[in-house]
């Protein structure tokens, strides 16, 4: 791992690979029911134009070299069977929270809590989009559009074009409980797209949890706009059904003194790509993004890709990227993470670590860490490691009588600890940790 | 209790013989010390007895209460009553001391067919033992050995030993890196555990620990073998004269 008080410039030229044929995109679009949009109409039209310009990604695209986009490009996902009973009980169910249910990407008001709560205004995109004007108009599709430079993100544009529903949350105060989005799946071939917009006003604070089972294929997005001093804690944890194709996007704009903390847990999944794009535009702001991934190829093919891009545009801001992947039986992990420090963004403190723990020789981890720095008074470090279970630590635990498989569970949890530390709330962290442990225990002997 | 006979051990990865016909017997209730220059194979002996990978036994045997140790997995040896206090205790971030130790205690109990300890019982027992060793209750909640001083790590080893109640304790240079006060705490902890059906093999480079833990027998080890055994006076001789004369005399 390199610790550099840097002036390094690692500029990667953009290779624009041959776009996948335009008719493939048309077929993809034809397979969807595209909304016309009310207040989002202009943003959707703009996104469609951008999408046609960039086309669907091909394996030769610089940022799709490690992840084959074929299944995301396909007009429809293969149907998958929904198990009768999940192995894990739903997360956070004993928590005092505002529970909002989405079924195949559409809000289910009857199953959800009332939207009215102090300090927060919640509406649903499907209804709100019937009118021509809305506070979310300036945000919907605009953070996404801004995040398309310098790297094309066609599925993000597709999301803006195609999302029918999602939440529009305006946080004006400090709501007393977290908002918890729970996804449910109704049909076996659901190809689901949703788009949340969050605007946290000055000094407002929100904890947002997103869990549950998404469709056979999903493309989710959060656009989060944090005003001065606002704080957003996000924890995403999708349920463990193995066969799923999952794209997710977080686009955040962070103003002065605002704080974004995002943690995503991924267990199982055939093909997943999580993109997190954070634009720090003010001074003294903070952005921490983290993820923990567990993949076992014995459950089926497993490929998980975290693609992160953090831009520092203000003074004295801090960013951290902490990504950990535990891979076994041929599971594949990818990390592409970048810190861009713009000219004048002095006293930036940027940190990035991506690590994989390979539990056998068949699994693999590919990492592409990047720093691009145009200010001279900054501290940025990045490191990436791939390793196996530490034999000395394993022996230490076993010499105390801890059986080997159990000792490995301890060491995996130990490996993931830094990423989990990024979850501020101790109770939430404990629940995520229990979930990890349950998965590890189930996968001990396979 | 512990019987080692003509033990020959080489490294698995390279053709290097480290133990070259080592024999040793520790009867129940006794404390034996093993002293020897660096590189003589003391740590290797402790690792081979407790089952660490990377070593190959080419000849000889080692038994605990008549059971073949060398055939067992490390955790089976622990359940059979063997404990190794490490020369360098390992740090395990993200895993609580308490969680780890309770898992270890209950895994051993389960292996022996004894009822597992409840959280409350465990908590009570560990608090009592920690306070005897002057281990802060806060330390118990911290991750295993993370941020512990050298002395704290060694005391934590003794705490684990006290909780696991092994029959045969091997201590590898538990005195290294300890100041006088810390060493006394460790020695008191060990002395408190002495009993007619528990034995100790205390590996040390220096005599000073043996002022606090009185050994019944002292063995001098050199180049993979025990070259001389005697009473506590042997340790004093090492202290005064160094290993030179002793080893020369032993040939
Ligand atoms: N895993 C290993 N790889 C290479 N050499 C080793 C290994 N373990 C022990 N040795 C060598 O074996 C000899 C004995 O080492 P050790 O048992 O640590 O001695 P002591 O504890 O008495 O200082 C030394 O020469 C050491 O370098
Ligand atoms: Mg040694």
XYZ file of C-alpha atoms and ligand atoms in Angstrom:
725
model
C 0.000 0.000 0.000
C 1.426 3.362 -0.905
C 1.108 6.365 1.291
C 1.950 9.386 -0.700
C 1.821 13.029 0.087
C 1.224 13.518 -3.514
C 1.806 15.544 -6.470
C 1.296 12.565 -8.675
C -0.716 12.839 -11.769
C -2.040 9.637 -13.071
C -4.077 10.733 -15.975
C -5.741 7.959 -17.807
C -6.669 8.777 -21.346
C -10.242 8.082 -22.235
C -10.461 5.331 -24.760
C -13.812 5.475 -26.417
C -14.452 1.923 -27.401
C -16.633 1.166 -30.337
C -20.162 1.703 -29.075
C -22.438 -1.252 -29.223
C -24.610 -0.947 -32.306
C -27.295 1.715 -32.075
C -30.001 -0.815 -32.852
C -29.010 -2.744 -29.694
C -29.817 0.384 -27.711
C -33.083 0.799 -29.577
C -34.049 -2.794 -28.804
C -33.172 -2.192 -25.157
C -35.343 0.943 -25.076
C -38.195 -0.735 -26.942
C -38.349 -3.408 -24.257
C -39.159 -0.752 -21.646
C -42.276 1.265 -21.010
C -40.809 4.777 -21.111
C -42.638 7.471 -19.160
C -43.243 10.814 -20.837
C -42.627 12.699 -17.607
C -44.131 15.922 -16.291
C -41.561 18.066 -14.533
C -38.928 15.508 -15.541
C -39.814 15.604 -19.255
C -36.935 17.872 -20.251
C -34.417 15.939 -18.137
C -35.576 12.654 -19.634
C -35.347 13.999 -23.169
C -31.872 15.323 -22.465
C -30.804 11.976 -20.980
C -32.159 10.126 -24.005
C -30.199 12.359 -26.339
C -27.025 11.810 -24.277
C -27.687 8.087 -24.164
C -28.032 7.875 -27.938
C -24.767 9.794 -28.292
C -22.785 7.511 -26.011
C -24.531 4.223 -26.814
C -24.469 1.124 -24.656
C -21.056 0.146 -23.327
C -18.896 -2.470 -24.980
C -16.168 -4.531 -23.381
C -13.594 -2.240 -24.974
C -14.796 0.769 -23.014
C -12.113 1.791 -20.531
C -14.429 1.463 -17.537
C -16.011 -1.786 -18.706
C -12.785 -3.672 -19.204
C -13.183 -5.723 -16.045
C -16.940 -6.141 -16.140
C -18.746 -7.501 -19.139
C -21.850 -5.348 -19.731
C -23.556 -7.942 -21.950
C -26.279 -8.900 -19.467
C -27.002 -5.241 -18.759
C -27.215 -4.524 -22.471
C -29.619 -7.384 -23.161
C -33.239 -6.352 -23.814
C -34.517 -8.440 -20.909
C -33.114 -10.452 -18.023
C -33.565 -14.185 -17.689
C -36.390 -14.901 -15.255
C -35.332 -16.126 -11.829
C -37.301 -18.072 -9.306
C -38.253 -16.442 -6.065
C -37.504 -18.675 -3.079
C -40.403 -19.506 -0.793
C -38.527 -18.349 2.210
C -35.450 -16.227 2.573
C -32.604 -17.579 4.675
C -32.247 -14.303 6.520
C -34.978 -12.400 8.277
C -35.444 -8.874 6.922
C -32.912 -6.338 8.124
C -33.709 -3.525 10.552
C -37.220 -4.814 11.241
C -37.116 -4.024 14.942
C -35.962 -0.507 14.317
C -38.150 2.533 14.816
C -38.258 3.750 11.234
C -40.401 5.097 8.455
C -40.941 2.074 6.280
C -41.619 2.540 2.582
C -42.304 -0.468 0.402
C -41.529 -0.712 -3.278
C -42.797 -3.707 -5.220
C -40.942 -4.294 -8.471
C -39.856 -0.667 -8.300
C -43.281 0.844 -7.692
C -44.353 2.387 -4.431
C -46.916 0.406 -2.471
C -48.716 2.981 -0.345
C -51.004 0.478 1.338
C -48.094 -1.557 2.669
C -46.057 1.478 3.703
C -46.081 3.823 6.666
C -47.647 7.235 6.298
C -45.336 9.618 4.504
C -45.964 12.464 6.897
C -43.160 12.986 9.345
C -41.590 15.965 11.021
C -38.547 17.421 9.333
C -39.055 15.662 6.061
C -41.271 15.865 2.982
C -41.693 12.703 0.971
C -43.436 12.313 -2.331
C -43.381 9.645 -4.978
C -41.974 10.335 -8.385
C -44.865 8.569 -10.169
C -47.418 11.024 -8.761
C -45.273 14.120 -8.569
C -44.296 13.670 -12.203
C -47.854 14.416 -13.300
C -47.230 18.118 -12.790
C -44.965 20.465 -14.683
C -43.110 22.025 -11.803
C -41.508 20.686 -8.666
C -38.590 21.412 -6.320
C -36.899 18.257 -7.627
C -36.883 19.619 -11.158
C -33.454 21.162 -10.781
C -31.989 17.913 -9.459
C -33.659 15.049 -11.346
C -31.196 13.973 -14.015
C -28.924 16.942 -13.443
C -26.482 15.406 -10.934
C -26.456 12.353 -13.176
C -25.719 14.516 -16.234
C -22.910 16.309 -14.397
C -21.451 12.937 -13.390
C -21.110 11.853 -17.019
C -17.853 13.753 -17.340
C -15.202 12.596 -17.957
C -16.519 9.040 -17.936
C -19.625 7.899 -19.797
C -22.190 6.152 -17.638
C -24.842 5.015 -20.123
C -26.914 3.028 -17.624
C -27.207 6.094 -15.434
C -28.598 8.039 -18.380
C -30.897 5.111 -19.120
C -32.118 5.264 -15.544
C -33.026 8.941 -15.883
C -34.871 8.161 -19.104
C -36.774 5.149 -17.848
C -37.505 5.471 -14.115
C -41.225 5.664 -13.406
C -41.052 5.776 -9.648
C -38.840 6.461 -6.688
C -38.877 8.835 -3.763
C -38.516 12.562 -3.754
C -37.301 13.456 -0.299
C -36.789 16.943 0.943
C -35.168 17.009 4.345
C -35.765 20.238 6.182
C -34.888 19.239 9.733
C -33.637 16.258 11.638
C -36.342 13.594 11.428
C -36.443 11.471 14.571
C -36.195 8.188 12.698
C -34.555 6.806 9.605
C -36.364 6.343 6.317
C -36.239 2.698 5.336
C -36.914 1.687 1.757
C -37.777 -1.985 1.416
C -37.801 -3.532 -2.026
C -40.007 -6.491 -2.785
C -40.213 -8.618 -5.832
C -43.468 -9.750 -7.379
C -42.600 -11.240 -10.743
C -39.848 -13.594 -11.780
C -38.632 -11.537 -14.712
C -38.963 -8.059 -13.213
C -36.614 -5.577 -14.874
C -36.806 -2.738 -12.422
C -35.669 0.865 -12.601
C -36.101 3.440 -9.871
C -34.765 6.878 -9.147
C -34.706 8.639 -5.779
C -34.029 12.331 -5.400
C -32.889 13.697 -2.065
C -32.463 17.308 -1.210
C -31.126 17.927 2.281
C -31.535 21.580 3.162
C -29.059 23.571 5.217
C -28.195 21.733 8.439
C -30.725 18.957 7.804
C -29.893 15.338 8.609
C -31.220 12.045 7.321
C -30.450 8.376 7.717
C -31.651 6.384 4.734
C -31.738 2.604 4.695
C -32.433 0.586 1.567
C -32.866 -3.168 1.752
C -34.906 -5.998 0.353
C -35.127 -8.025 -2.799
C -34.958 -6.362 -6.144
C -35.936 -7.751 -9.530
C -34.182 -10.187 -11.797
C -32.477 -7.090 -13.094
C -32.429 -3.693 -11.482
C -31.104 -0.254 -12.144
C -31.447 1.962 -9.094
C -30.325 5.509 -8.574
C -30.046 8.069 -5.850
C -29.349 11.672 -6.649
C -28.502 13.420 -3.401
C -28.013 17.133 -3.113
C -26.599 18.177 0.255
C -26.810 21.851 1.161
C -24.407 23.531 3.554
C -23.974 21.579 6.769
C -26.434 18.860 5.752
C -25.770 15.242 6.613
C -26.829 12.075 4.851
C -26.123 8.580 6.136
C -26.995 5.882 3.664
C -26.884 2.143 4.218
C -27.780 -0.151 1.353
C -28.076 -3.903 1.805
C -29.846 -5.946 -0.809
C -31.203 -9.324 0.121
C -29.324 -12.471 -0.685
C -30.941 -14.131 -3.639
C -28.098 -15.203 -5.786
C -29.354 -14.791 -9.325
C -29.668 -11.110 -9.915
C -28.244 -8.483 -12.201
C -27.871 -5.255 -10.357
C -26.808 -1.776 -11.375
C -26.858 0.937 -8.799
C -25.858 4.554 -8.895
C -25.335 7.193 -6.281
C -24.709 10.712 -7.526
C -24.078 13.171 -4.729
C -23.348 16.862 -4.666
C -21.859 17.989 -1.402
C -21.730 21.630 -0.375
C -19.661 23.284 2.341
C -19.549 21.525 5.703
C -21.959 18.884 4.494
C -21.307 15.212 5.162
C -22.125 12.161 3.106
C -21.610 8.692 4.508
C -22.603 5.751 2.380
C -22.114 2.079 3.072
C -23.274 -0.749 0.840
C -23.346 -4.407 1.760
C -23.481 -6.914 -1.082
C -23.929 -10.600 -0.506
C -24.532 -12.806 -3.506
C -25.555 -11.677 -6.970
C -24.618 -12.843 -10.443
C -23.522 -9.506 -11.824
C -23.391 -6.271 -9.893
C -22.030 -2.869 -10.704
C -22.279 -0.129 -8.091
C -21.244 3.330 -9.191
C -20.790 6.113 -6.686
C -20.029 9.577 -7.955
C -19.470 12.328 -5.432
C -18.862 15.939 -6.300
C -17.592 17.957 -3.360
C -18.277 21.529 -4.346
C -17.836 23.401 -1.054
C -15.244 23.777 1.688
C -14.783 21.690 4.854
C -17.054 18.948 3.595
C -16.722 15.232 4.024
C -17.568 12.178 1.953
C -17.027 8.645 3.166
C -18.065 5.774 0.933
C -17.573 2.162 1.862
C -18.619 -1.296 0.870
C -18.381 -4.878 2.030
C -18.857 -7.679 -0.461
C -19.192 -11.415 0.059
C -19.258 -13.680 -2.953
C -19.283 -17.452 -3.247
C -19.046 -18.893 -6.733
C -20.622 -22.123 -5.538
C -23.951 -20.308 -5.403
C -23.571 -19.501 -9.111
C -21.393 -17.092 -11.077
C -20.498 -14.043 -8.991
C -19.129 -10.755 -10.229
C -19.143 -7.531 -8.220
C -17.840 -4.200 -9.413
C -17.504 -1.003 -7.368
C -16.755 2.022 -9.478
C -16.146 5.205 -7.499
C -15.341 8.723 -8.551
C -14.794 11.450 -5.995
C -14.101 15.005 -7.056
C -12.669 17.533 -4.642
C -13.514 21.094 -5.589
C -13.300 22.838 -2.208
C -10.827 23.623 0.530
C -10.025 21.312 3.471
C -12.355 18.510 2.462
C -11.965 14.904 3.435
C -12.894 11.843 1.454
C -12.515 8.159 2.225
C -13.179 5.115 0.073
C -13.024 1.822 1.948
C -13.932 -1.258 -0.083
C -13.484 -4.850 1.026
C -14.358 -8.002 -0.874
C -14.327 -11.575 0.340
C -14.308 -13.982 -2.571
C -14.390 -17.749 -2.820
C -14.981 -20.534 -5.291
C -14.309 -18.516 -8.401
C -16.029 -15.289 -7.364
C -14.781 -12.135 -9.083
C -14.380 -8.684 -7.611
C -13.581 -5.399 -9.301
C -12.717 -2.019 -7.870
C -12.236 1.109 -9.932
C -11.811 4.138 -7.755
C -10.660 7.608 -8.446
C -9.893 10.734 -6.483
C -9.795 13.884 -8.570
C -8.496 17.014 -6.857
C -9.290 20.101 -8.860
C -6.976 23.105 -9.101
C -7.285 25.168 -5.939
C -8.776 22.381 -3.804
C -6.001 22.828 -1.247
C -5.690 20.909 2.021
C -7.619 18.037 0.536
C -7.372 14.844 2.550
C -8.191 11.960 0.257
C -7.929 8.299 1.139
C -8.732 5.197 -0.787
C -8.276 1.556 0.070
C -9.564 -1.466 -1.777
C -8.802 -4.930 -0.548
C -9.758 -8.441 -1.434
C -9.520 -11.512 0.707
C -9.394 -14.546 -1.550
C -10.396 -17.707 0.245
C -9.051 -19.923 -2.537
C -6.950 -19.723 -5.710
C -9.947 -19.737 -8.035
C -11.268 -16.324 -7.113
C -9.913 -13.068 -8.435
C -9.807 -9.366 -7.741
C -9.015 -6.647 -10.239
C -8.366 -3.138 -9.036
C -7.788 0.114 -10.777
C -7.008 2.821 -8.234
C -6.434 6.295 -9.619
C -5.377 9.664 -8.322
C -5.503 12.798 -10.393
C -4.329 15.846 -8.548
C -4.097 19.448 -9.679
C -3.432 21.131 -6.330
C -0.076 21.117 -4.562
C -1.002 21.213 -0.883
C -2.928 17.989 -0.460
C -2.541 14.607 1.197
C -3.900 11.751 -0.830
C -3.167 8.089 -0.448
C -4.414 5.004 -2.107
C -3.718 1.351 -1.736
C -5.010 -1.907 -3.024
C -4.197 -5.363 -1.747
C -5.157 -8.907 -2.539
C -4.435 -11.496 0.087
C -5.312 -14.783 1.647
C -6.185 -15.694 5.215
C -3.266 -14.904 7.513
C -1.825 -18.263 8.549
C -0.331 -17.003 11.799
C -3.606 -15.481 12.935
C -5.459 -18.631 11.909
C -3.065 -20.766 13.924
C -3.348 -18.432 16.906
C -7.136 -18.822 17.000
C -7.042 -22.573 16.446
C -4.398 -23.034 19.139
C -6.999 -21.649 21.556
C -9.449 -24.324 20.514
C -11.469 -22.336 17.979
C -12.329 -24.760 15.148
C -10.782 -23.887 11.800
C -13.984 -22.882 10.003
C -15.031 -20.672 12.884
C -11.570 -19.119 13.025
C -11.874 -18.246 9.334
C -15.196 -16.520 10.032
C -13.452 -14.432 12.704
C -10.661 -13.500 10.329
C -13.069 -12.565 7.563
C -14.975 -10.323 9.963
C -11.655 -8.865 11.015
C -10.804 -8.169 7.391
C -14.133 -6.386 6.867
C -13.940 -4.380 10.076
C -12.539 -1.155 8.550
C -15.379 -0.971 6.063
C -17.997 -1.584 8.753
C -16.413 1.090 10.912
C -17.719 3.563 8.349
C -21.241 2.895 9.639
C -21.578 5.478 12.345
C -24.531 4.055 14.233
C -23.465 1.208 16.485
C -26.796 -0.585 16.382
C -27.007 -0.505 12.591
C -23.387 -1.594 12.353
C -24.111 -4.514 14.671
C -27.032 -5.648 12.542
C -24.957 -5.550 9.376
C -22.182 -7.429 11.137
C -24.624 -10.120 12.299
C -25.853 -10.453 8.737
C -22.306 -10.949 7.503
C -21.655 -13.522 10.171
C -24.806 -15.454 9.315
C -23.797 -15.568 5.658
C -20.280 -16.653 6.526
C -21.521 -19.372 8.827
C -23.846 -20.692 6.106
C -20.963 -20.714 3.649
C -18.376 -22.180 6.045
C -18.003 -25.566 4.489
C -18.670 -25.009 0.862
C 1.908 -35.805 31.215
C 3.914 -34.539 28.209
C 6.312 -37.002 26.636
C 8.547 -36.139 23.728
C 10.769 -38.841 22.354
C 13.530 -38.480 19.787
C 11.667 -35.767 17.892
C 13.060 -34.840 14.486
C 11.492 -31.946 12.655
C 12.331 -30.274 9.369
C 10.775 -27.368 7.525
C 8.157 -28.419 5.011
C 9.252 -25.910 2.390
C 12.984 -26.367 2.563
C 15.359 -29.101 3.451
C 16.292 -27.726 6.826
C 16.363 -29.890 9.925
C 15.528 -27.905 13.071
C 14.811 -30.444 15.807
C 17.324 -33.251 15.776
C 16.278 -35.931 18.205
C 14.748 -34.020 21.085
C 13.528 -35.933 24.111
C 11.795 -34.495 27.132
C 9.278 -35.552 29.730
C 7.212 -33.289 31.957
C 5.363 -35.162 34.729
C 2.042 -33.881 36.087
C 2.309 -30.918 38.413
C 5.841 -29.964 37.438
C 7.343 -26.869 35.897
C 10.117 -27.428 33.411
C 12.158 -24.674 31.878
C 13.770 -24.835 28.451
C 16.662 -22.447 27.959
C 18.904 -22.026 24.993
C 20.526 -19.575 22.636
C 18.515 -17.899 19.896
C 17.965 -20.153 16.948
C 18.274 -23.384 18.895
C 14.726 -24.391 18.008
C 12.712 -23.480 21.115
C 9.852 -21.764 19.291
C 9.826 -24.525 16.697
C 9.344 -27.058 19.473
C 6.369 -25.113 20.827
C 4.828 -24.779 17.336
C 5.264 -28.419 16.465
C 3.674 -29.484 19.736
C 0.676 -27.213 19.175
C 0.228 -28.091 15.501
C 1.322 -25.167 13.396
C 1.597 -25.835 9.642
C 4.907 -25.702 7.868
C 6.823 -28.342 9.816
C 7.331 -31.969 9.048
C 7.997 -34.537 11.736
C 10.417 -37.029 10.236
C 10.985 -39.152 13.319
C 9.959 -39.492 16.943
C 6.753 -38.912 18.843
C 5.024 -36.577 21.269
C 2.126 -37.564 23.512
C -0.094 -35.804 26.005
C -1.508 -38.124 28.633
C -0.601 -40.959 26.311
C -2.488 -39.523 23.319
C -0.550 -38.898 20.140
C -0.396 -35.132 19.797
C 1.166 -35.007 16.371
C -1.863 -36.553 14.713
C -4.308 -33.941 15.926
C -5.481 -30.596 14.506
C -4.435 -27.565 16.574
C -7.944 -27.143 17.986
C -8.035 -30.805 18.983
C -4.772 -30.415 20.845
C -6.250 -27.411 22.649
C -9.317 -29.428 23.598
C -7.005 -32.192 24.804
C -5.564 -29.676 27.254
C -2.580 -28.121 25.510
C -2.033 -24.373 25.571
C 0.665 -22.292 23.942
C 1.327 -18.756 25.133
C 2.840 -17.130 22.040
C 6.148 -15.336 21.928
C 4.401 -12.777 19.690
C 0.654 -12.747 20.407
C -1.296 -11.936 17.244
C -3.417 -8.814 16.778
C -6.865 -9.425 15.324
C -8.631 -6.143 14.535
C -12.400 -6.184 14.498
C -12.762 -9.260 16.707
C -13.534 -8.557 20.358
C -11.322 -10.153 22.982
C -14.355 -11.340 24.869
C -16.156 -12.807 21.841
C -13.039 -14.650 20.791
C -12.292 -16.057 24.223
C -15.863 -17.131 24.878
C -15.918 -18.918 21.526
C -12.658 -20.653 22.427
C -13.804 -21.673 25.907
C -17.101 -23.035 24.638
C -15.570 -24.781 21.643
C -13.241 -26.632 23.993
C -16.062 -27.474 26.379
C -18.139 -28.764 23.513
C -15.258 -30.897 22.268
C -14.887 -32.361 25.750
C -18.614 -32.942 26.129
C -18.986 -30.369 28.904
C -21.922 -27.923 28.981
C -21.141 -24.551 27.393
C -20.803 -21.473 29.575
C -23.591 -18.913 29.450
C -22.722 -15.267 28.775
C -23.364 -14.410 32.397
C -21.184 -17.202 33.769
C -18.442 -16.351 31.345
C -18.585 -12.664 32.165
C -18.344 -13.343 35.864
C -15.401 -15.698 35.462
C -13.451 -13.458 33.122
C -13.966 -10.371 35.271
C -12.567 -12.163 38.298
C -9.546 -13.495 36.438
C -8.892 -10.202 34.680
C -8.807 -8.333 37.919
C -6.308 -10.801 39.417
C -4.059 -10.106 36.448
C -4.770 -6.373 36.718
C -6.281 -6.371 33.249
C -8.632 -3.476 32.763
C -12.226 -4.493 31.969
C -12.084 -2.037 29.054
C -9.314 -4.111 27.493
C -11.616 -7.097 27.347
C -13.957 -5.243 25.029
C -11.213 -4.144 22.677
C -10.223 -6.171 19.623
C -7.832 -9.041 20.335
C -4.402 -7.586 21.222
C -4.959 -4.460 19.100
C -3.332 -1.436 20.635
C -2.065 -3.496 23.580
C 1.404 -2.807 24.941
C 3.897 -5.679 24.993
C 3.124 -6.308 28.650
C -0.633 -6.196 28.077
C -0.355 -8.745 25.295
C 1.514 -11.151 27.527
C -0.946 -10.658 30.373
C -3.744 -11.285 27.907
C -2.083 -14.603 27.050
C -2.084 -15.555 30.718
C -5.721 -14.489 31.004
C -6.616 -16.797 28.136
C -4.657 -19.553 29.811
C -6.500 -18.980 33.059
C -9.888 -19.100 31.326
C -9.107 -22.160 29.219
C -7.697 -24.126 32.168
C -5.304 -26.291 30.145
C -3.464 -29.259 31.628
C -0.239 -28.585 29.789
C 0.916 -25.003 29.357
C 3.751 -24.075 27.049
C 4.987 -20.533 27.411
C 7.286 -19.227 24.701
C 9.446 -16.357 25.975
C 6.550 -14.873 27.871
C 9.098 -12.728 29.704
C 10.508 -11.047 26.609
C 9.705 -7.378 26.433
C 8.385 -7.190 29.986
C 9.551 -4.834 32.683
C 9.989 -6.090 36.243
C 6.463 -5.229 37.383
C 4.829 -6.781 34.348
C 6.939 -9.880 34.766
C 5.853 -10.222 38.377
C 2.190 -10.007 37.346
C 2.688 -12.674 34.737
C 4.590 -14.893 37.164
C 1.913 -14.458 39.837
C -0.687 -15.416 37.265
C 1.214 -18.551 36.379
C 1.926 -19.475 40.000
C -1.759 -19.143 40.807
C -2.454 -21.752 38.135
C 0.052 -24.261 39.419
C -1.613 -27.421 40.593
C -0.842 -31.137 40.946
C -2.523 -31.947 37.657
C -1.247 -29.097 35.567
C 2.230 -28.853 34.077
C 4.265 -26.070 32.512
C 6.978 -25.892 29.934
C 8.504 -22.453 30.307
C 10.702 -21.443 27.387
C 12.982 -18.571 28.167
C 16.203 -17.044 27.042
C 16.978 -15.506 30.419
C 17.092 -16.767 33.928
C 15.225 -13.859 35.505
C 11.712 -15.232 34.913
C 12.753 -18.362 36.794
C 13.336 -16.269 39.918
C 9.589 -15.771 39.951
C 8.431 -19.109 38.583
C 10.470 -21.764 40.346
C 11.149 -24.633 37.940
C 11.494 -28.239 39.006
C 13.787 -29.038 36.107
C 15.826 -26.897 33.717
C 16.742 -28.155 30.241
C 19.394 -26.599 28.104
C 18.621 -26.738 24.411
C 21.082 -26.278 21.619
C 20.941 -26.994 17.923
C 17.641 -28.859 18.048
C 18.382 -31.072 21.063
C 18.299 -31.047 24.848
C 21.967 -31.132 25.741
C 21.752 -30.958 29.490
C 19.097 -31.170 32.198
C 19.338 -30.330 35.868
C 17.791 -28.436 38.745
C 17.182 -24.682 39.077
C 20.917 -24.181 39.664
C 21.451 -24.813 35.949
C 19.559 -21.622 35.166
C 21.787 -19.677 37.559
C 24.837 -21.121 35.890
C 23.575 -19.883 32.517
C 22.950 -16.492 34.036
C 26.504 -16.246 35.348
C 28.525 -17.954 32.679
C 26.421 -17.695 29.555
C 25.796 -20.677 27.310
C 29.373 -20.989 26.067
C 30.895 -23.276 28.693
C 27.744 -25.343 29.143
C 27.465 -26.094 25.456
C 31.164 -26.810 25.093
C 30.980 -29.187 28.016
C 27.960 -30.944 26.465
C 29.919 -31.277 23.241
N 9.317 -21.145 9.162
C 10.650 -21.059 9.154
N 11.293 -20.726 8.012
C 12.646 -20.650 7.973
N 13.432 -20.886 9.013
C 12.868 -21.215 10.178
C 11.444 -21.315 10.318
N 11.152 -21.660 11.580
C 12.351 -21.764 12.206
N 13.376 -21.510 11.367
C 14.806 -21.556 11.701
O 14.966 -22.601 12.626
C 15.880 -22.248 13.624
C 15.224 -22.329 14.994
O 14.313 -21.254 15.137
P 13.416 -21.032 16.420
O 12.656 -22.259 16.681
O 12.659 -19.782 16.228
O 14.520 -20.828 17.547
P 14.466 -20.124 18.976
O 13.035 -19.958 19.342
O 15.192 -21.038 19.850
O 15.150 -18.826 18.826
C 16.395 -20.879 13.289
O 17.600 -21.042 12.541
C 15.306 -20.317 12.408
O 15.820 -19.392 11.526
Mg 11.821 -18.236 19.864
